Amino acid sequence: MRPASMQGADGDVLTEQDLSVLDTIDIPAEEKYAAPPPTPPAPSKSPVLTGINQKFKSSKADREEGFEFKPPEPTMTSTAYRWDTSPPSIEQLRYSERFFERYPVRFLWAADEFEKMPDGAVPEVAFLGRSNVGKSSILNALMNHKGMARTSSKPGRTRKMNAFSVGGARLTLLDMPGYGHGSRESWGREIMEYLRSRKQFRRAFLLIDPIHGFKEVDYMILEAFQEMGVPYQLVLSKTDKLDTPKARKAKIPQLSEIFMAVQQNMADYGGHAGYGEILATATQPTKIGVNDLRWAVLRAVGLEGKRK
Ligand SMILES: Nc1nc2c(ncn2[C@@H]2O[C@H](COP(=O)(O)OP(=O)(O)O)[C@@H](O)[C@H]2O)c(=O)[nH]1
Ligand SMILES: [Mg+2]
């Protein structure tokens, strides 16, 4: 059973109505949520957190032999919920910003089939998610380039996998076609083939629009990640829409609750392949969480700077 509060009624394809009418969102009436506070409280006593960290607790014998694993304390801010990772330092965020902004961005190639992708040795990360979730916008924000990845208010405009080179050709970012586009079979075949076989692939960043929540295809892809052992991380997009009268009227949960629900979905459907961090981002009206995401991308490919 999918959790009712995060399930859409309309399957995977976004309609115009989906995009504009918050009031139609399927949230049970008994779930009454207040407006999100500026900084959500840290859920230190969550059973989910305890469960996850419990798995990594060292045994008495380990401790006696000097092997003690201390999981990081979970932290929650308005841009990130981390339970297995430490927050980046200011220096690391600055480093990430420089890495992405200092070098010219280059469009590398577009391919509609895995077989047509040019080979290479530069590490890659891929941005996935339903049509219109904000993949191309977040890529443009990462690359600090308004029109490099094509954005559109109409779902399904990105028909190919598009590759962009950043950081002086040390890293490749992939903009993937949204799930809503074309037949699910052809979408699935080519992207799954990429995730399974591309040797320079390092991590998938799966975008979820917190206003719409998880849909059937999102659960499907989490299950596919789990089955294939695909390393992935979840990113909330368009979080500027959460703190609005419309969202409050539609009883959209506050960010801290969304973080917890997303973590639960990761555990239920995505197994252990998921990274212990959920980022909250927006690309308009102001950019939110972009450097945190840059840092996560650099860490995914081993290009992070040293902690000072
Ligand atoms: N309010 C808001 N709208 C956004 C944000 N990011 C993208 N959008 C809009 O959402 C639509 C789809 O974005 P796009 O990046 O093309 O999504 P994609 O299909 O996943 O690549 C466009 O109309 C964007 O302007 C955001 O952070 N906040
Ligand atoms: Mg796009």
mmCIF file of C-alpha atoms and ligand atoms in Angstrom:
data_model
loop_
_atom_site.group_PDB
_atom_site.id
_atom_site.type_symbol
_atom_site.label_atom_id
_atom_site.label_comp_id
_atom_site.label_asym_id
_atom_site.label_seq_id
_atom_site.Cartn_x
_atom_site.Cartn_y
_atom_site.Cartn_z
ATOM 1 C CA MET A 1 0.000 0.000 0.000
ATOM 2 C CA ARG A 2 1.318 3.407 -0.937
ATOM 3 C CA PRO A 3 1.016 6.001 1.848
ATOM 4 C CA ALA A 4 -2.167 7.898 1.040
ATOM 5 C CA SER A 5 -0.803 11.324 1.843
ATOM 6 C CA MET A 6 1.950 11.048 -0.767
ATOM 7 C CA GLN A 7 0.009 9.262 -3.500
ATOM 8 C CA GLY A 8 -1.380 11.033 -6.526
ATOM 9 C CA ALA A 9 -4.651 10.104 -8.088
ATOM 10 C CA ASP A 10 -3.511 10.580 -11.644
ATOM 11 C CA GLY A 11 -0.602 8.139 -12.010
ATOM 12 C CA ASP A 12 2.551 9.347 -13.678
ATOM 13 C CA VAL A 13 1.441 11.876 -16.279
ATOM 14 C CA LEU A 14 1.224 15.478 -15.169
ATOM 15 C CA THR A 15 -1.700 17.436 -16.492
ATOM 16 C CA GLU A 16 -2.037 21.194 -16.752
ATOM 17 C CA GLN A 17 -4.366 20.928 -13.779
ATOM 18 C CA ASP A 18 -1.612 19.210 -11.807
ATOM 19 C CA LEU A 19 0.638 22.167 -12.391
ATOM 20 C CA SER A 20 -1.680 24.965 -11.449
ATOM 21 C CA VAL A 21 -4.273 23.737 -8.977
ATOM 22 C CA LEU A 22 -2.935 22.991 -5.541
ATOM 23 C CA ASP A 23 -6.414 22.682 -4.116
ATOM 24 C CA THR A 24 -7.038 19.343 -5.822
ATOM 25 C CA ILE A 25 -4.177 17.587 -4.066
ATOM 26 C CA ASP A 26 -5.150 14.357 -2.451
ATOM 27 C CA ILE A 27 -4.409 14.949 1.225
ATOM 28 C CA PRO A 28 -6.732 13.309 3.755
ATOM 29 C CA ALA A 29 -8.853 15.807 5.642
ATOM 30 C CA GLU A 30 -7.665 14.634 9.052
ATOM 31 C CA GLU A 31 -4.098 15.671 8.238
ATOM 32 C CA LYS A 32 -4.129 19.261 9.382
ATOM 33 C CA TYR A 33 -0.777 20.897 9.031
ATOM 34 C CA ALA A 34 0.413 24.266 10.169
ATOM 35 C CA ALA A 35 2.635 26.526 8.106
ATOM 36 C CA PRO A 36 6.295 25.428 8.051
ATOM 37 C CA PRO A 37 8.434 27.084 10.728
ATOM 38 C CA PRO A 38 11.536 28.969 9.483
ATOM 39 C CA THR A 39 13.816 26.236 10.869
ATOM 40 C CA PRO A 40 12.219 22.826 11.425
ATOM 41 C CA PRO A 41 13.045 21.172 14.759
ATOM 42 C CA ALA A 42 15.494 18.266 14.695
ATOM 43 C CA PRO A 43 13.561 14.985 15.092
ATOM 44 C CA SER A 44 16.138 13.441 17.390
ATOM 45 C CA LYS A 45 13.845 10.811 18.885
ATOM 46 C CA SER A 46 12.393 9.473 15.623
ATOM 47 C CA PRO A 47 12.021 5.674 15.618
ATOM 48 C CA VAL A 48 13.128 5.684 11.964
ATOM 49 C CA LEU A 49 16.349 7.447 12.857
ATOM 50 C CA THR A 50 17.003 5.236 15.806
ATOM 51 C CA GLY A 51 16.370 2.193 13.614
ATOM 52 C CA ILE A 52 18.743 3.311 10.917
ATOM 53 C CA ASN A 53 21.551 4.269 13.255
ATOM 54 C CA GLN A 54 21.025 1.144 15.354
ATOM 55 C CA LYS A 55 22.075 -0.984 12.394
ATOM 56 C CA PHE A 56 25.510 0.593 12.447
ATOM 57 C CA LYS A 57 26.100 0.503 16.206
ATOM 58 C CA SER A 58 29.360 -1.220 17.013
ATOM 59 C CA SER A 59 29.283 -4.308 19.195
ATOM 60 C CA LYS A 60 31.004 -4.485 22.599
ATOM 61 C CA ALA A 61 33.745 -6.632 21.050
ATOM 62 C CA ASP A 62 34.307 -4.038 18.315
ATOM 63 C CA ARG A 63 34.609 -1.284 20.898
ATOM 64 C CA GLU A 64 37.068 -3.302 22.972
ATOM 65 C CA GLU A 65 39.224 -3.762 19.906
ATOM 66 C CA GLY A 66 39.099 -0.060 19.206
ATOM 67 C CA PHE A 67 36.692 -0.238 16.235
ATOM 68 C CA GLU A 68 33.952 2.114 17.192
ATOM 69 C CA PHE A 69 31.647 3.455 14.521
ATOM 70 C CA LYS A 70 29.842 6.616 15.541
ATOM 71 C CA PRO A 71 27.064 7.557 13.114
ATOM 72 C CA PRO A 72 26.698 11.315 12.713
ATOM 73 C CA GLU A 73 23.912 12.958 14.692
ATOM 74 C CA PRO A 74 20.868 13.563 12.469
ATOM 75 C CA THR A 75 20.488 17.205 11.529
ATOM 76 C CA MET A 76 17.571 19.033 9.964
ATOM 77 C CA THR A 77 17.625 22.546 8.527
ATOM 78 C CA SER A 78 15.469 24.349 5.981
ATOM 79 C CA THR A 79 17.657 22.996 3.152
ATOM 80 C CA ALA A 80 18.677 19.521 4.285
ATOM 81 C CA TYR A 81 17.820 16.555 6.430
ATOM 82 C CA ARG A 82 20.871 14.396 7.058
ATOM 83 C CA TRP A 83 20.992 11.198 9.063
ATOM 84 C CA ASP A 84 24.079 9.424 7.755
ATOM 85 C CA THR A 85 26.143 12.370 6.585
ATOM 86 C CA SER A 86 27.692 15.447 8.150
ATOM 87 C CA PRO A 87 26.766 18.927 6.928
ATOM 88 C CA PRO A 88 29.377 20.600 4.719
ATOM 89 C CA SER A 89 31.427 23.421 6.197
ATOM 90 C CA ILE A 90 31.222 26.989 4.861
ATOM 91 C CA GLU A 91 34.564 26.389 3.125
ATOM 92 C CA GLN A 92 33.255 23.255 1.458
ATOM 93 C CA LEU A 93 30.169 25.094 0.223
ATOM 94 C CA ARG A 94 32.378 27.875 -1.145
ATOM 95 C CA TYR A 95 34.610 25.320 -2.788
ATOM 96 C CA SER A 96 31.571 23.718 -4.421
ATOM 97 C CA GLU A 97 30.364 27.077 -5.701
ATOM 98 C CA ARG A 98 33.770 27.823 -7.220
ATOM 99 C CA PHE A 99 33.994 24.385 -8.801
ATOM 100 C CA PHE A 100 30.728 24.941 -10.680
ATOM 101 C CA GLU A 101 31.064 28.639 -11.467
ATOM 102 C CA ARG A 102 34.711 29.087 -12.295
ATOM 103 C CA TYR A 103 34.846 27.093 -15.512
ATOM 104 C CA PRO A 104 32.737 27.446 -18.637
ATOM 105 C CA VAL A 105 29.920 24.927 -18.930
ATOM 106 C CA ARG A 106 29.768 22.910 -22.141
ATOM 107 C CA PHE A 107 26.983 20.947 -23.780
ATOM 108 C CA LEU A 108 28.510 17.563 -24.588
ATOM 109 C CA TRP A 109 25.964 15.348 -26.330
ATOM 110 C CA ALA A 110 22.350 14.222 -26.509
ATOM 111 C CA ALA A 111 21.284 10.616 -26.974
ATOM 112 C CA ASP A 112 17.935 8.862 -27.053
ATOM 113 C CA GLU A 113 19.474 5.412 -26.708
ATOM 114 C CA PHE A 114 22.080 4.046 -24.356
ATOM 115 C CA GLU A 115 23.998 2.586 -27.301
ATOM 116 C CA LYS A 116 24.410 6.052 -28.826
ATOM 117 C CA MET A 117 26.113 7.593 -25.783
ATOM 118 C CA PRO A 118 29.741 8.488 -26.445
ATOM 119 C CA ASP A 119 32.113 6.649 -24.139
ATOM 120 C CA GLY A 120 34.513 8.416 -21.809
ATOM 121 C CA ALA A 121 36.172 8.316 -18.419
ATOM 122 C CA VAL A 122 34.801 11.470 -16.762
ATOM 123 C CA PRO A 123 32.484 10.639 -13.818
ATOM 124 C CA GLU A 124 28.765 11.254 -14.322
ATOM 125 C CA VAL A 125 25.724 11.942 -12.165
ATOM 126 C CA ALA A 126 22.192 11.788 -13.550
ATOM 127 C CA PHE A 127 19.131 13.875 -12.649
ATOM 128 C CA LEU A 128 15.909 11.905 -12.759
ATOM 129 C CA GLY A 129 12.286 12.585 -11.950
ATOM 130 C CA ARG A 130 8.863 13.003 -13.425
ATOM 131 C CA SER A 131 8.276 15.463 -16.248
ATOM 132 C CA ASN A 132 8.105 19.019 -14.980
ATOM 133 C CA VAL A 133 9.565 18.248 -11.533
ATOM 134 C CA GLY A 134 12.328 20.804 -12.182
ATOM 135 C CA LYS A 135 15.292 18.736 -13.425
ATOM 136 C CA SER A 136 16.449 21.117 -16.144
ATOM 137 C CA SER A 137 15.937 24.153 -13.893
ATOM 138 C CA ILE A 138 18.029 22.704 -11.090
ATOM 139 C CA LEU A 139 20.753 21.751 -13.576
ATOM 140 C CA ASN A 140 20.815 25.323 -14.883
ATOM 141 C CA ALA A 141 21.064 26.579 -11.295
ATOM 142 C CA LEU A 142 23.940 24.171 -10.575
ATOM 143 C CA MET A 143 25.727 25.243 -13.755
ATOM 144 C CA ASN A 144 24.887 28.918 -13.132
ATOM 145 C CA HIS A 145 23.642 29.136 -16.704
ATOM 146 C CA LYS A 146 20.135 30.280 -17.559
ATOM 147 C CA GLY A 147 19.471 28.339 -20.727
ATOM 148 C CA MET A 148 21.963 25.463 -20.931
ATOM 149 C CA ALA A 149 19.427 22.748 -20.077
ATOM 150 C CA ARG A 150 16.099 23.359 -21.793
ATOM 151 C CA THR A 151 13.301 24.072 -19.341
ATOM 152 C CA SER A 152 9.613 24.124 -20.128
ATOM 153 C CA SER A 153 6.297 24.570 -18.398
ATOM 154 C CA LYS A 154 4.964 21.824 -20.693
ATOM 155 C CA PRO A 155 5.761 18.298 -19.497
ATOM 156 C CA GLY A 156 7.834 15.966 -21.644
ATOM 157 C CA ARG A 157 9.902 18.509 -23.570
ATOM 158 C CA THR A 158 13.257 16.885 -22.845
ATOM 159 C CA ARG A 159 13.139 13.867 -25.106
ATOM 160 C CA LYS A 160 16.767 12.851 -24.935
ATOM 161 C CA MET A 161 19.425 12.280 -22.315
ATOM 162 C CA ASN A 162 21.527 15.469 -22.402
ATOM 163 C CA ALA A 163 25.075 15.653 -21.061
ATOM 164 C CA PHE A 164 26.843 18.792 -19.796
ATOM 165 C CA SER A 165 30.452 19.208 -18.832
ATOM 166 C CA VAL A 166 31.361 21.265 -15.732
ATOM 167 C CA GLY A 167 34.349 21.971 -13.488
ATOM 168 C CA GLY A 168 36.868 22.149 -16.320
ATOM 169 C CA ALA A 169 35.745 18.835 -17.863
ATOM 170 C CA ARG A 170 36.152 16.938 -14.599
ATOM 171 C CA LEU A 171 32.469 16.151 -14.150
ATOM 172 C CA THR A 172 29.490 15.385 -16.416
ATOM 173 C CA LEU A 173 25.873 16.127 -15.450
ATOM 174 C CA LEU A 174 23.028 14.297 -17.189
ATOM 175 C CA ASP A 175 19.547 15.682 -17.695
ATOM 176 C CA MET A 176 17.243 12.695 -18.202
ATOM 177 C CA PRO A 177 13.858 12.635 -19.957
ATOM 178 C CA GLY A 178 10.949 12.813 -17.478
ATOM 179 C CA TYR A 179 8.991 9.667 -16.749
ATOM 180 C CA GLY A 180 5.816 11.200 -18.095
ATOM 181 C CA HIS A 181 7.176 11.297 -21.633
ATOM 182 C CA GLY A 182 6.728 8.629 -24.301
ATOM 183 C CA SER A 183 6.057 5.036 -23.524
ATOM 184 C CA ARG A 184 7.146 3.852 -20.128
ATOM 185 C CA GLU A 185 8.830 0.847 -21.741
ATOM 186 C CA SER A 186 11.200 2.853 -23.916
ATOM 187 C CA TRP A 187 11.915 5.349 -21.119
ATOM 188 C CA GLY A 188 12.592 2.501 -18.738
ATOM 189 C CA ARG A 189 14.709 0.489 -21.116
ATOM 190 C CA GLU A 190 17.210 3.193 -22.041
ATOM 191 C CA ILE A 191 17.539 4.831 -18.626
ATOM 192 C CA MET A 192 17.683 1.522 -16.767
ATOM 193 C CA GLU A 193 20.346 0.389 -19.219
ATOM 194 C CA TYR A 194 22.284 3.562 -18.476
ATOM 195 C CA LEU A 195 21.975 3.119 -14.694
ATOM 196 C CA ARG A 196 22.958 -0.530 -14.923
ATOM 197 C CA SER A 197 25.786 -0.409 -17.448
ATOM 198 C CA ARG A 198 27.400 3.018 -17.644
ATOM 199 C CA LYS A 199 30.749 2.540 -15.981
ATOM 200 C CA GLN A 200 31.372 6.221 -15.200
ATOM 201 C CA PHE A 201 27.929 6.670 -13.591
ATOM 202 C CA ARG A 202 28.233 7.507 -9.872
ATOM 203 C CA ARG A 203 24.885 8.557 -8.448
ATOM 204 C CA ALA A 204 21.293 9.290 -9.475
ATOM 205 C CA PHE A 205 19.663 12.411 -8.038
ATOM 206 C CA LEU A 206 15.930 11.740 -7.949
ATOM 207 C CA LEU A 207 13.823 14.899 -7.782
ATOM 208 C CA ILE A 208 10.495 14.930 -5.965
ATOM 209 C CA ASP A 209 8.091 17.855 -6.058
ATOM 210 C CA PRO A 210 6.902 18.125 -2.425
ATOM 211 C CA ILE A 211 3.606 19.701 -3.466
ATOM 212 C CA HIS A 212 2.669 16.680 -5.571
ATOM 213 C CA GLY A 213 4.484 14.086 -3.470
ATOM 214 C CA PHE A 214 5.327 10.574 -4.595
ATOM 215 C CA LYS A 215 3.444 9.052 -7.502
ATOM 216 C CA GLU A 216 3.345 5.467 -8.659
ATOM 217 C CA VAL A 217 6.300 5.945 -11.039
ATOM 218 C CA ASP A 218 8.434 7.362 -8.226
ATOM 219 C CA TYR A 219 7.852 4.242 -6.145
ATOM 220 C CA MET A 220 8.581 2.177 -9.225
ATOM 221 C CA ILE A 221 11.931 3.827 -9.754
ATOM 222 C CA LEU A 222 12.866 3.514 -6.068
ATOM 223 C CA GLU A 223 12.145 -0.208 -6.342
ATOM 224 C CA ALA A 224 14.249 -0.383 -9.505
ATOM 225 C CA PHE A 225 17.112 1.384 -7.675
ATOM 226 C CA GLN A 226 16.844 -1.177 -4.915
ATOM 227 C CA GLU A 227 16.739 -4.165 -7.295
ATOM 228 C CA MET A 228 19.723 -2.953 -9.312
ATOM 229 C CA GLY A 229 21.658 -1.492 -6.363
ATOM 230 C CA VAL A 230 21.742 1.944 -8.013
ATOM 231 C CA PRO A 231 23.326 4.576 -5.739
ATOM 232 C CA TYR A 232 20.864 7.444 -5.426
ATOM 233 C CA GLN A 233 19.924 10.513 -3.439
ATOM 234 C CA LEU A 234 16.570 12.273 -3.117
ATOM 235 C CA VAL A 235 16.158 15.999 -3.715
ATOM 236 C CA LEU A 236 13.022 18.050 -3.104
ATOM 237 C CA SER A 237 12.422 20.627 -5.840
ATOM 238 C CA LYS A 238 10.347 23.849 -5.899
ATOM 239 C CA THR A 239 10.298 24.149 -2.110
ATOM 240 C CA ASP A 240 9.473 27.852 -2.498
ATOM 241 C CA LYS A 241 5.905 26.651 -3.114
ATOM 242 C CA LEU A 242 5.614 25.145 0.363
ATOM 243 C CA ASP A 243 5.433 28.372 2.296
ATOM 244 C CA THR A 244 2.516 29.926 0.438
ATOM 245 C CA PRO A 245 -1.154 30.518 1.293
ATOM 246 C CA LYS A 246 -2.094 28.093 -1.507
ATOM 247 C CA ALA A 247 -0.036 25.294 0.016
ATOM 248 C CA ARG A 248 -1.447 26.005 3.451
ATOM 249 C CA LYS A 249 -4.958 25.937 2.054
ATOM 250 C CA ALA A 250 -4.220 22.607 0.382
ATOM 251 C CA LYS A 251 -2.874 21.339 3.751
ATOM 252 C CA ILE A 252 0.513 20.443 2.318
ATOM 253 C CA PRO A 253 2.617 19.097 5.208
ATOM 254 C CA GLN A 254 5.422 21.237 6.565
ATOM 255 C CA LEU A 255 8.969 20.598 5.394
ATOM 256 C CA SER A 256 10.048 18.630 8.477
ATOM 257 C CA GLU A 257 7.172 16.195 7.982
ATOM 258 C CA ILE A 258 7.878 15.897 4.268
ATOM 259 C CA PHE A 259 11.513 15.067 5.039
ATOM 260 C CA MET A 260 10.394 12.280 7.373
ATOM 261 C CA ALA A 261 7.836 10.900 4.898
ATOM 262 C CA VAL A 262 10.430 10.888 2.118
ATOM 263 C CA GLN A 263 12.935 9.104 4.338
ATOM 264 C CA GLN A 264 10.290 6.504 5.136
ATOM 265 C CA ASN A 265 9.582 5.977 1.430
ATOM 266 C CA MET A 266 13.290 5.590 0.782
ATOM 267 C CA ALA A 267 13.500 2.887 3.440
ATOM 268 C CA ASP A 268 10.299 1.140 2.304
ATOM 269 C CA TYR A 269 10.893 1.158 -1.446
ATOM 270 C CA GLY A 270 14.519 2.049 -2.111
ATOM 271 C CA GLY A 271 16.182 -0.228 0.419
ATOM 272 C CA HIS A 272 19.759 0.547 1.336
ATOM 273 C CA ALA A 273 20.969 2.029 -1.948
ATOM 274 C CA GLY A 274 19.856 5.521 -0.926
ATOM 275 C CA TYR A 275 22.176 8.156 0.468
ATOM 276 C CA GLY A 276 21.353 9.289 4.026
ATOM 277 C CA GLU A 277 20.532 12.839 3.107
ATOM 278 C CA ILE A 278 17.540 14.640 1.587
ATOM 279 C CA LEU A 279 18.097 18.113 0.165
ATOM 280 C CA ALA A 280 15.464 20.830 -0.250
ATOM 281 C CA THR A 281 15.946 23.133 -3.235
ATOM 282 C CA ALA A 282 14.303 25.874 -5.272
ATOM 283 C CA THR A 283 15.468 27.729 -8.371
ATOM 284 C CA GLN A 284 12.978 30.600 -8.203
ATOM 285 C CA PRO A 285 12.172 33.243 -7.081
ATOM 286 C CA THR A 286 15.534 32.824 -5.316
ATOM 287 C CA LYS A 287 17.924 29.908 -5.387
ATOM 288 C CA ILE A 288 17.728 27.668 -2.336
ATOM 289 C CA GLY A 289 20.028 24.787 -1.475
ATOM 290 C CA VAL A 290 22.047 24.990 -4.686
ATOM 291 C CA ASN A 291 25.484 24.895 -3.046
ATOM 292 C CA ASP A 292 24.411 22.018 -0.800
ATOM 293 C CA LEU A 293 23.414 20.121 -3.917
ATOM 294 C CA ARG A 294 26.679 21.034 -5.638
ATOM 295 C CA TRP A 295 28.552 19.681 -2.642
ATOM 296 C CA ALA A 296 26.509 16.457 -2.724
ATOM 297 C CA VAL A 297 27.279 16.035 -6.425
ATOM 298 C CA LEU A 298 31.012 16.566 -5.853
ATOM 299 C CA ARG A 299 30.995 14.081 -2.992
ATOM 300 C CA ALA A 300 29.174 11.547 -5.151
ATOM 301 C CA VAL A 301 32.050 11.541 -7.632
ATOM 302 C CA GLY A 302 34.917 11.968 -5.148
ATOM 303 C CA LEU A 303 35.728 15.548 -6.189
ATOM 304 C CA GLU A 304 34.985 17.193 -2.851
ATOM 305 C CA GLY A 305 37.565 19.498 -1.347
ATOM 306 C CA LYS A 306 39.316 18.662 1.887
ATOM 307 C CA ARG A 307 37.630 19.691 5.157
ATOM 308 C CA LYS A 308 39.507 22.520 6.794
HETATM 309 N N1 LIG B 1 8.103 27.896 -8.310
HETATM 310 C C1 LIG B 1 9.079 27.192 -8.869
HETATM 311 N N2 LIG B 1 8.950 26.762 -10.158
HETATM 312 C C2 LIG B 1 9.959 26.036 -10.687
HETATM 313 C C3 LIG B 1 11.122 25.727 -9.946
HETATM 314 N N3 LIG B 1 11.938 24.977 -10.728
HETATM 315 C C4 LIG B 1 11.307 24.840 -11.915
HETATM 316 N N4 LIG B 1 10.119 25.468 -11.916
HETATM 317 C C5 LIG B 1 9.169 25.541 -13.042
HETATM 318 O O1 LIG B 1 8.673 24.228 -13.300
HETATM 319 C C6 LIG B 1 8.519 24.014 -14.696
HETATM 320 C C7 LIG B 1 9.274 22.756 -15.111
HETATM 321 O O2 LIG B 1 10.649 22.945 -14.911
HETATM 322 P P1 LIG B 1 11.723 22.091 -15.731
HETATM 323 O O3 LIG B 1 13.050 22.434 -15.159
HETATM 324 O O4 LIG B 1 11.570 22.287 -17.222
HETATM 325 O O5 LIG B 1 11.300 20.601 -15.332
HETATM 326 P P2 LIG B 1 11.774 19.188 -15.968
HETATM 327 O O6 LIG B 1 10.697 18.778 -16.919
HETATM 328 O O7 LIG B 1 11.854 18.260 -14.810
HETATM 329 O O8 LIG B 1 13.099 19.414 -16.615
HETATM 330 C C8 LIG B 1 9.011 25.275 -15.383
HETATM 331 O O9 LIG B 1 7.894 26.064 -15.696
HETATM 332 C C9 LIG B 1 9.872 25.940 -14.328
HETATM 333 O O10 LIG B 1 9.899 27.346 -14.476
HETATM 334 C C10 LIG B 1 11.233 26.221 -8.584
HETATM 335 O O11 LIG B 1 12.206 26.015 -7.852
HETATM 336 N N5 LIG B 1 10.180 26.935 -8.107
HETATM 337 MG MG MG B 2 13.707 19.046 -18.542
#
